[in-house]
Each structure stands twice: as structure tokens, then as C-alpha cells.
Coordinates of C-alpha atoms and ligand atoms in Angstrom, one line a residue:
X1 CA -25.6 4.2 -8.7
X2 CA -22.7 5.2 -6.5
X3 CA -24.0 6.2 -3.1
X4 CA -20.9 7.4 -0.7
X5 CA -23.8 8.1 2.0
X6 CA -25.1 4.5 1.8
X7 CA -21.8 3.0 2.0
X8 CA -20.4 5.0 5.0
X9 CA -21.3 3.6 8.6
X10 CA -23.9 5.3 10.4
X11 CA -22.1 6.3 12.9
X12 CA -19.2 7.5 11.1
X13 CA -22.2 9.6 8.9
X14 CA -23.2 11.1 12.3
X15 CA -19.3 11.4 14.5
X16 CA -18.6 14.7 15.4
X17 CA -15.0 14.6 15.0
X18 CA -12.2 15.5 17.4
X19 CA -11.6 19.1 17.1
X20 CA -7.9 19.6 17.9
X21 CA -6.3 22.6 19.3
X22 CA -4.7 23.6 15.9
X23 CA -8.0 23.2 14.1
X24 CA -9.5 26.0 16.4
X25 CA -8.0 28.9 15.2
X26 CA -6.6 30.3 12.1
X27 CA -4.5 33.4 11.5
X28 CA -0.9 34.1 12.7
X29 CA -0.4 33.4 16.5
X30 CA 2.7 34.4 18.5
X31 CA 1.8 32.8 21.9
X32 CA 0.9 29.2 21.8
X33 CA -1.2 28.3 25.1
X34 CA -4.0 26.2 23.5
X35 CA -2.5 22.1 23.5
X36 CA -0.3 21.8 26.6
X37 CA 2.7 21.5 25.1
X38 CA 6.0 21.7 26.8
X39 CA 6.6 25.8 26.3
X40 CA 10.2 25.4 27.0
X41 CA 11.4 23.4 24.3
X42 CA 12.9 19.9 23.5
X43 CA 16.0 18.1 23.9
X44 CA 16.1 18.0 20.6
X45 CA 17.4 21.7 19.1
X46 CA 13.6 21.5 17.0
X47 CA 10.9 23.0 18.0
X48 CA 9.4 19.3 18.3
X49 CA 7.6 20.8 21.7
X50 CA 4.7 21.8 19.3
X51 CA 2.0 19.7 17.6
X52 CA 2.3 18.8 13.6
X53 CA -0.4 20.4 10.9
X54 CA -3.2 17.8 11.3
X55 CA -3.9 17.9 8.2
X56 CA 0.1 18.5 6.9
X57 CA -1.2 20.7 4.3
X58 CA 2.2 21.8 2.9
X59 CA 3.6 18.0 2.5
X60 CA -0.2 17.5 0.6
X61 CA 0.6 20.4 -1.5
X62 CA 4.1 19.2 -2.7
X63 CA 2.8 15.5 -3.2
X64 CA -0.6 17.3 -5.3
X65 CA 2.8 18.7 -7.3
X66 CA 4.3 15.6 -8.0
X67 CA 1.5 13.5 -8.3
X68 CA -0.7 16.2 -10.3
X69 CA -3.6 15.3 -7.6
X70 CA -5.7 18.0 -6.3
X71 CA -4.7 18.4 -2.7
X72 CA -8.3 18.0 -1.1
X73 CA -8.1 14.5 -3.1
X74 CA -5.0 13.1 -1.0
X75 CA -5.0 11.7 2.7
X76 CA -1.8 10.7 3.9
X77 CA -2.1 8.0 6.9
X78 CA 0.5 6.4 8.8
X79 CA 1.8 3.8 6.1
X80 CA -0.4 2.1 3.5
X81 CA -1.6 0.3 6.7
X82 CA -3.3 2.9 8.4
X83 CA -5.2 3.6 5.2
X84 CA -6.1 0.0 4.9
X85 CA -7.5 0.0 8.6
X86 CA -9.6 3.7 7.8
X87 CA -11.4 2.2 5.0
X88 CA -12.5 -0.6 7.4
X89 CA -13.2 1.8 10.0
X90 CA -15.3 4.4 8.2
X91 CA -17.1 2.5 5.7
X92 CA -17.5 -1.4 6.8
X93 CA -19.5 -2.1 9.3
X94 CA -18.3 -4.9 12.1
X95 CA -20.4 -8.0 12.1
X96 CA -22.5 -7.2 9.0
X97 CA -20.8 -5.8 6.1
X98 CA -18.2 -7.6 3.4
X99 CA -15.0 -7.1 1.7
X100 CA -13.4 -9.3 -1.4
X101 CA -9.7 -9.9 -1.3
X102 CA -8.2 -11.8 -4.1
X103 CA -5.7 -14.0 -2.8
X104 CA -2.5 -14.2 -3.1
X105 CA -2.1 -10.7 -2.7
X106 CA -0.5 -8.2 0.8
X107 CA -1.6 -9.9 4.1
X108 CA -3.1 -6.6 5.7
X109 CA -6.0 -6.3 3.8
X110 CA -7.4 -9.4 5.8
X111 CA -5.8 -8.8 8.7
X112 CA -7.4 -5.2 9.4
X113 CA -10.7 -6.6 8.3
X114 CA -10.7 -9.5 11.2
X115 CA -9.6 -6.9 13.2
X116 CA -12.4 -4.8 12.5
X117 CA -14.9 -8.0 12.8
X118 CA -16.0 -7.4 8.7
X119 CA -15.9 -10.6 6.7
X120 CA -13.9 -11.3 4.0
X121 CA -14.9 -13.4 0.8
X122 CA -12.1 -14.7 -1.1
X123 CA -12.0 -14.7 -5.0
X124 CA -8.5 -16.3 -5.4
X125 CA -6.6 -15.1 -8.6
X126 CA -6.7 -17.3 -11.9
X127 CA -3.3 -19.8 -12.5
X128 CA -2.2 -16.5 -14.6
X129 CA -2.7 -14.7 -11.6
X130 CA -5.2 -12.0 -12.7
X131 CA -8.6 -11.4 -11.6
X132 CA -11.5 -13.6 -11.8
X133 CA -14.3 -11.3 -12.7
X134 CA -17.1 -14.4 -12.9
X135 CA -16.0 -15.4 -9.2
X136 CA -15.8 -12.0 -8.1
X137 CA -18.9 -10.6 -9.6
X138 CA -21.0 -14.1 -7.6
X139 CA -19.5 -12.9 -4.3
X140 CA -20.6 -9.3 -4.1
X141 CA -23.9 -8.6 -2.6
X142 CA -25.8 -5.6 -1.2
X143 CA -23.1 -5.8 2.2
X144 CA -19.9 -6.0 0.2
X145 CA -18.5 -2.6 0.9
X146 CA -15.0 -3.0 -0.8
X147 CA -13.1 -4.7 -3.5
X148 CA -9.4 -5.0 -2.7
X149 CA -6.8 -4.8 -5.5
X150 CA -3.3 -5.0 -5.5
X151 CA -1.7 -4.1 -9.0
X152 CA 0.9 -4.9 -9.3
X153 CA 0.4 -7.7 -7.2
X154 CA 2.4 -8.9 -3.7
X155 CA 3.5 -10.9 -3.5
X156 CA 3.0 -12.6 -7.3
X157 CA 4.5 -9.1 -8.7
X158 CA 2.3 -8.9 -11.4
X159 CA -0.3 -6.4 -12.9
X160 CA -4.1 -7.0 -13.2
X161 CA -5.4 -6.2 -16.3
X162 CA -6.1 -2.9 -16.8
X163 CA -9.5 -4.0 -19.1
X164 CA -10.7 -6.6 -15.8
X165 CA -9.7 -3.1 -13.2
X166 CA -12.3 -1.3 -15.5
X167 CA -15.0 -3.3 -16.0
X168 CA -15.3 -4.0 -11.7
X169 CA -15.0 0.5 -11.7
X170 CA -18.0 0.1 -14.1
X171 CA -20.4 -2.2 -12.9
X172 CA -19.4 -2.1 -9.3
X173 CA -21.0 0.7 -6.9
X174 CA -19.0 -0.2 -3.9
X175 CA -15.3 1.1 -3.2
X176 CA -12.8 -0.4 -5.2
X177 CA -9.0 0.7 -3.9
X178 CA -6.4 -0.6 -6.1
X179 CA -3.1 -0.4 -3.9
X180 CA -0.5 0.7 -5.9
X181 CA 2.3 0.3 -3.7
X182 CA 4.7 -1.2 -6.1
X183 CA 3.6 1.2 -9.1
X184 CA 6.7 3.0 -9.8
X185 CA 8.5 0.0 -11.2
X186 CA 6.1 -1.2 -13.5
X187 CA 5.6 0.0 -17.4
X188 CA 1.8 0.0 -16.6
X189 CA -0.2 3.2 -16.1
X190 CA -1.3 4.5 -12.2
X191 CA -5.4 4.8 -11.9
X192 CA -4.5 8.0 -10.4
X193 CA -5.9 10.1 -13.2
X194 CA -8.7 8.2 -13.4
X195 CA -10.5 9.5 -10.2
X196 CA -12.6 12.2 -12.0
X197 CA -14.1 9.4 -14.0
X198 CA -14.6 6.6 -11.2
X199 CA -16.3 8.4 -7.8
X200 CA -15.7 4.8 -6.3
X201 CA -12.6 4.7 -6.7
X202 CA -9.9 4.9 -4.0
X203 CA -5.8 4.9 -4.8
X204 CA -2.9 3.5 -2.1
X205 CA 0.7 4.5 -2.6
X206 CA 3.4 4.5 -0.4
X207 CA 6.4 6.5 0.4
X208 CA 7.8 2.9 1.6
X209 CA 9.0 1.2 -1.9
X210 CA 10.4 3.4 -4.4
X211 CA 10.6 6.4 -2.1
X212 CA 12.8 4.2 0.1
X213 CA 11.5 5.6 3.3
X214 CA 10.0 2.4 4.8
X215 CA 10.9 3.6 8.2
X216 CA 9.3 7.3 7.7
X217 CA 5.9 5.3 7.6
X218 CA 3.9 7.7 5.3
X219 CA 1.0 5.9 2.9
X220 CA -0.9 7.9 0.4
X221 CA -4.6 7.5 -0.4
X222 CA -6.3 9.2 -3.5
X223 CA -9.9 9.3 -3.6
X224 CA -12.9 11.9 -4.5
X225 CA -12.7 14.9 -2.1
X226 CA -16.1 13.4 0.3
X227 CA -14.0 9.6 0.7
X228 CA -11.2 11.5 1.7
X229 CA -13.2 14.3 4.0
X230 CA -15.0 10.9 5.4
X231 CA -11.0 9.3 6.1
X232 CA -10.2 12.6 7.6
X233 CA -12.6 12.9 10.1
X234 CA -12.0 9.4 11.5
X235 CA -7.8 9.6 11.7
X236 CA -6.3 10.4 15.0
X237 CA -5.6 13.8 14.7
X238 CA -1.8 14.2 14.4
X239 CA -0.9 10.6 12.5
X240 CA 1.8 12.4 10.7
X241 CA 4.7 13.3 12.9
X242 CA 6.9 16.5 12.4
X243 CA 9.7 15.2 11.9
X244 CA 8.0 12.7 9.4
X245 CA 6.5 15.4 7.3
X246 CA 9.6 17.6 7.3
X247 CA 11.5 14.9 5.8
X248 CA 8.9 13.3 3.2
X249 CA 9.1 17.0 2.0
X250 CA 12.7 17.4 1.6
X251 CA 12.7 13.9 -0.2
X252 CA 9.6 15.0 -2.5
X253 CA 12.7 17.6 -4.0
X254 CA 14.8 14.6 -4.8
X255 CA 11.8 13.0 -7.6
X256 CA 14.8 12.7 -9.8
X257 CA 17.4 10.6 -7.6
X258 CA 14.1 8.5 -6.9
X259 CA 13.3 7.7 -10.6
X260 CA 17.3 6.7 -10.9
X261 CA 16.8 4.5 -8.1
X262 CA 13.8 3.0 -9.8
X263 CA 15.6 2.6 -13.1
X264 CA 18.4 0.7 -11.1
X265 CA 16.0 -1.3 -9.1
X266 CA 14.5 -2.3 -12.3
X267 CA 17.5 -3.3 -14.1
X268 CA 18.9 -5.3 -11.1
X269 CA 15.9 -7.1 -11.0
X270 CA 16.1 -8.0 -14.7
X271 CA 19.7 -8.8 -14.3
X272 CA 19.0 -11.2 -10.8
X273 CA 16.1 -12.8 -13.2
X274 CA 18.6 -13.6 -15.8
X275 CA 21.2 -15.3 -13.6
X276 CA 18.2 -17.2 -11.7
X277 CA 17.2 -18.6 -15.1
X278 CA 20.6 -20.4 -15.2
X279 CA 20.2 -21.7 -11.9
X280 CA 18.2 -25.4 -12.2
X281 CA 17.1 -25.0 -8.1
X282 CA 15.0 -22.4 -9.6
X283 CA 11.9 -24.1 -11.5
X284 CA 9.8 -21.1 -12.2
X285 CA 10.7 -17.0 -12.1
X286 CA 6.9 -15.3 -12.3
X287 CA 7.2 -11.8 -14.6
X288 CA 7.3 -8.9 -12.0
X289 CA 6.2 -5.4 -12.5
X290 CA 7.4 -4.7 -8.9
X291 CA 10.8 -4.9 -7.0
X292 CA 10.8 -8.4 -5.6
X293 CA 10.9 -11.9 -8.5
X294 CA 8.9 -14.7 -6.8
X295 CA 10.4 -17.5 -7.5
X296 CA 9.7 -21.6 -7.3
X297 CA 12.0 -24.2 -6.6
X298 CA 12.6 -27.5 -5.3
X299 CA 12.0 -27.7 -1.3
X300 CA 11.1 -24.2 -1.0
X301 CA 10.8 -24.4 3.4
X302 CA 14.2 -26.4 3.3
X303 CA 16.3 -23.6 0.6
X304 CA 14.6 -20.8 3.1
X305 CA 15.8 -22.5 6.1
X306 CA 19.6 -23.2 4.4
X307 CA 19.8 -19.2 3.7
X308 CA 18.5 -17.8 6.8
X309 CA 21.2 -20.3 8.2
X310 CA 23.4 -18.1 6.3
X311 CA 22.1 -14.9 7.2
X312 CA 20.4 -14.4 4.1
X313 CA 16.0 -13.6 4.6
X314 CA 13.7 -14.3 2.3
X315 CA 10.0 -14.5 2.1
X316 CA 9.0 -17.9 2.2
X317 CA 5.1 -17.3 0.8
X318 CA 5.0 -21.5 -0.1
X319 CA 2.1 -21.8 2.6
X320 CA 0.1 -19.5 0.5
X321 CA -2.5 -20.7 -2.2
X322 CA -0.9 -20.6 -5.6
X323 CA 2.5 -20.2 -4.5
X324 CA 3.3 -23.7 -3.8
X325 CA 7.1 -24.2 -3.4
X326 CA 7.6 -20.3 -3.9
X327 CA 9.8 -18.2 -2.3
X328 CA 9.7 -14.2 -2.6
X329 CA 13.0 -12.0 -3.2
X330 CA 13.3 -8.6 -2.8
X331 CA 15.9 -7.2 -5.3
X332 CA 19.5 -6.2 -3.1
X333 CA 22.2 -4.4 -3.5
X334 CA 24.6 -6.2 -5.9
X335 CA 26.1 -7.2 -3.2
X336 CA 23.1 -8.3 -1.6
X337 CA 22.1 -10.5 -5.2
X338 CA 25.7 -11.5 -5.5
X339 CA 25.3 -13.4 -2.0
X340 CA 21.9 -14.5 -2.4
X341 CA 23.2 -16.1 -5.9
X342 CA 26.5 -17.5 -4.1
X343 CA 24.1 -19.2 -1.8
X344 CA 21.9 -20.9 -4.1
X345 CA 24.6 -22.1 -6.3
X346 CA 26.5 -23.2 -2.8
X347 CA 23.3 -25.0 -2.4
X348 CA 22.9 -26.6 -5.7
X349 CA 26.7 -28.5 -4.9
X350 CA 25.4 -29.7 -1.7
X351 CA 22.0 -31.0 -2.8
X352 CA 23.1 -32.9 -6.1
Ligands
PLP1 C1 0.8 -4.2 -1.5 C2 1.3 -3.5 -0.3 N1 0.5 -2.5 0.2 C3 0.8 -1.8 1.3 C4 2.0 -2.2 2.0 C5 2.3 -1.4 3.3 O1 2.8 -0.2 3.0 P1 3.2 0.9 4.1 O2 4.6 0.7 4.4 O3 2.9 2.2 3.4 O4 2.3 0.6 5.3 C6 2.8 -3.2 1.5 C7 4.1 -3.5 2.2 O5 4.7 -4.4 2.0 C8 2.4 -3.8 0.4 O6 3.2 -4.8 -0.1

């Protein structure tokens, strides 16, 4: 059985939390005295002198819009990566408890957890790059606190099977979070409406990818109303700036340029796929449900090293286990692919 009490850290279970200024009081007030703000102003023609909603209720109520999420079901965290770090923080405890990654997959979820002093078991993906249940299933004990899953998948760009995603909800009572950062250009279905049905369940999105507002740095988690109460009480109090907030909400009125800039993303990474397949330097282009192609080819290190020469980053991932030789590419501009494609073929003459 699912037991949120018996997976939350005893001190977290017992924290009185930070009671900030703005929590103290509700009702309509004139004269602001209570945080020891600057009362005169800013240099900026905002009222940035005051403190944000801690909680950003109205940003929370236009994403519970868009996302058809029950507010009280959405924490909002400062990036993906300061969810990543409250889940550690709130439910794993340092020096005793577990988490299962399944690499290759984002580099934070083992990052935050050696941070955090909570070990991480490793149940690599199969050569197709989906889960492997058997593996996983032998590493979990009575300490293992989370299962990380990243559907679809950095940096292989693929999507777990929904069927293997279901049977861990089923048979596992810790949290499971499937980050979904990458959701909105895949034909596969968001877990998001599945959170009545899974109480273990806990959702990451991202205002970074699709959105396109990397630089805002506003993550999403969606989880039952007590994972999220738990996340809340634990968050510094204002992680979401003003300005930040303001903005994600003016860009939440724009869904529909965002879904055109998916459906471009998406048909400039088929089209970059389709020109790669004619180039021989390219051995291998993995199927990508996401807006990046990882790619192999021949002396991955020494092609990464020739393009950065010409201004041109990539992401060499050939270090990692199972990308041998890989190299990962987010989809550009056009003229950003048309480059990138200029240089490879540019490379191709010199290396024949
Ligand atoms: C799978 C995955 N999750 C989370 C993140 C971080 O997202 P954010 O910018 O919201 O912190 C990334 C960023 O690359 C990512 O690839």
C-alpha cells in the first residue's frame, strides 16, 4: 500500500515551516509594513519593491486552465531542477534511503541525489532504450524512495513504454516521477490525467522546452494535493520571482503560438533527420519523440571538437553508457540546421 507518511522524512513530517510575511494575513491591505521592503519604490518603474505570491496562486490558476490540473495539484519550483532537488529533500533521507535512475537519461537526477548524500542504484535502459522492469524490480527494497523516469527520454529522445510506466505505478509503492520535460513534441499521451488513479505518482514539466522560456526558469510538478502540500512546505518561500510569474502568465495566453512552434520544431526535426540519413558520417539517427535527434557517427569526440572549432555546439553524450560514438543535436533554426549540415558535409570532404 501507498503510504505518503512512511515515505516522507521525519523531519520534514515534523518542520514547522517558514511562515512568511504575506502568509500572515489575508484580506485587502493598503499599507504594507510587514517584510521590510524598500517602501519607496524601485529603479525599475514596477512595483518590484514588494515580495511575489509565495504560492503564485494566479500563475497556478492559469496553468490548472491549460493543463486541466486542479490547482492544489501543481507546484511550480524554480526549473525542473528545483523540483528534482525537493523530492530529494522532502522524501529521501541522506545516508540511508535509495533512488533508481535508469541511465542514459538527464544528469540532474544523480547529481541532486549525491548532493543530497541518498544513493543511487542504476538500472541502465535495454539496447532499445526502454525500461528494464526485471532489473529494476531486483533493485528496489524497503529504502528506495523514488523511481526516476524520463519519457521521453534525454538524451536518447525516446518514449518508455506506456505498458512498462504502468506496471512500476502498479506494483511499486514508492514515488515514481516521470519527467516530462520534452512531452509536447511527442505523439504519446502526458501521465497527467492519470494522477487520480496513481497516489504515487509525481509529473515534471517545464516552461523551458516548448514554452521557450529556458531563461524564465519555471518547472512544473503535478502530484496528489499531500506530495505537493509536503513540496510546499519545504521551498524557500518566494522561488518564483515577480517578474517571472508576470511573464509565464502573459505567455500561458499565447498556448496557440506555442503549439505552432511545436508543430515547426517537429517538422524541422523530421526534415534535419531526413538530410542526416544521406550523410554517411552519420551511422545511426535514434527515433526522437523530443526536440533534439541523437545521432552516431564515426569519431564522435573528434566531429564535436571540428564544429565547436567552427562555432557550432553540440552535445557530445559519447562518454555516456549506451551512447557510444553519439552525439546529441538540438533541432535550430533553419539556419542553425543549414550550418550544422554545411559543417558535416564540409567534414565528410576533409576526412575521405
Ligand atoms: C529531462 C529534463 N528534465 C529537466 C530538465 C531541466 O529543466 P528546467 O529548465 O525546468 O530546470 C531538463 C533540461 O535539459 C531535461 O532535459
Amino acid at each position: 500500500m501507498f503510504n505518503l507518511d512512511r515515505l516522507t522524512r521525519e523531519n520534514i513530517r515534523n518542520l514547522i515551516p517558514y511562515s512568511s510575511a504575506r502568509d500572515e494575513f489575508s484580506g485587502e491591505a493598503k499599507v504594507f509594513l510587514d517584510a521590510n521592503e524598500n517602501s519607496l519604490g524601485s529603479p525599475l518603474t514596477k512595483w518590484y519593491n514588494r515580495y511575489p505570491d509565495p504560492h503564485q496562486l494566479k500563475l497556478k490558476e492559469a496553468i490548472s486552465t491549460v493543463k486541466a490540473i486542479d490547482r492544489e495539484k501543481i507546484f511550480l519550483g524554480n526549473g525542473s531542477d528545483e523540483c528534482i532537488d525537493l523530492l530529494y529533500r522532502c522524501f529521501c533521507n541522506p545516508g540511508k534511503d535509495n533512488v533508481i535512475i535508469c541511465p542514459p537519461t538527464y544528469g540532474m537526477y544523480e547529481v541532486s541525489a549525491n548532493i543530497s548524500d541518498v544513493e543511487i542504484r542504476k538500472a541502465p535502459l535495454l539496447n532499445s532504450f526502454q525500461l528494464d522492469l526485471v532489473h529494476l524490480e531486483n533493485l528496489t527494497d524497503e529504502d528506495t524512495k523514488i523511481i526516476w523516469i524520463c519519457s521521453p527520454n534525454n538524451p536518447t529522445g525516446n518514449s518508455m513504454d506506456r505498458e512498462d510506466v504502468e506496471m512500476i505505478l502498479n506494483n511499486y509503492n514508492g514515488l515514481v516521477v516521470i519527467d516530462e520535460a520534452y512531452i509536447n513534441f511527442s505523439p504519446q499521451k502526458s501521465f497527467l490525467q492519470e494522477l487520480a488513479d496513481y497516489p504515487n505518482l509525481v509529473v515534471l514539466q517545464t516552461f523551458s522546452k516548448a514554452w521557450g522560456l529556458a531563461a524564465l526558469r519555471v518547472g512544473m510538478a503535478f502530484a496528489s494535493e499531500e506530495i505537493i502540500e509536503t513540496l510546499n512546505r519545504v521551498k524557500p518561500p518566494y522561488n518564483i520571482g515577480q517578474a517571472t510569474q508576470e511573464l509565464a502568465l502573459k505567455a500561458l495566453e499565447e498556448v496557440g503560438q506555442v503549439n505552432d512552434m511545436v508543430i515547426e520544431l517537429v517538422q524541422m526535426r523530421e526534415a534535419l533527420k531526413g538530410v542526416f540519413e544521406k550523410l554517411p558520417v552519420i551511422e545511426k539517427i535514434y527515433p526522437s519523440d523530443a526536440n533534439f535527434l541523437l545521432i552516431k557517427v564515426k569519431g564522435a569526440k573528434k566531429l564535436y571538437n571540428y564544429l565547436l572549432g567552427k562555432g557550432i555546439v553540440v552535445r557530445d553524450r559519447s562518454n555516456v553508457k549506451l551512447c557510444d560514438d553519439c552525439l546529441r543535436v538540438t533541432v535550430g533554426t533553419e539556419q542553425d540546421n543549414t550550418v550544422l549540415v554545411d559543417a558535416l558535409i564540409d567534414w565528410q570532404v576533409e576526412n575521405k
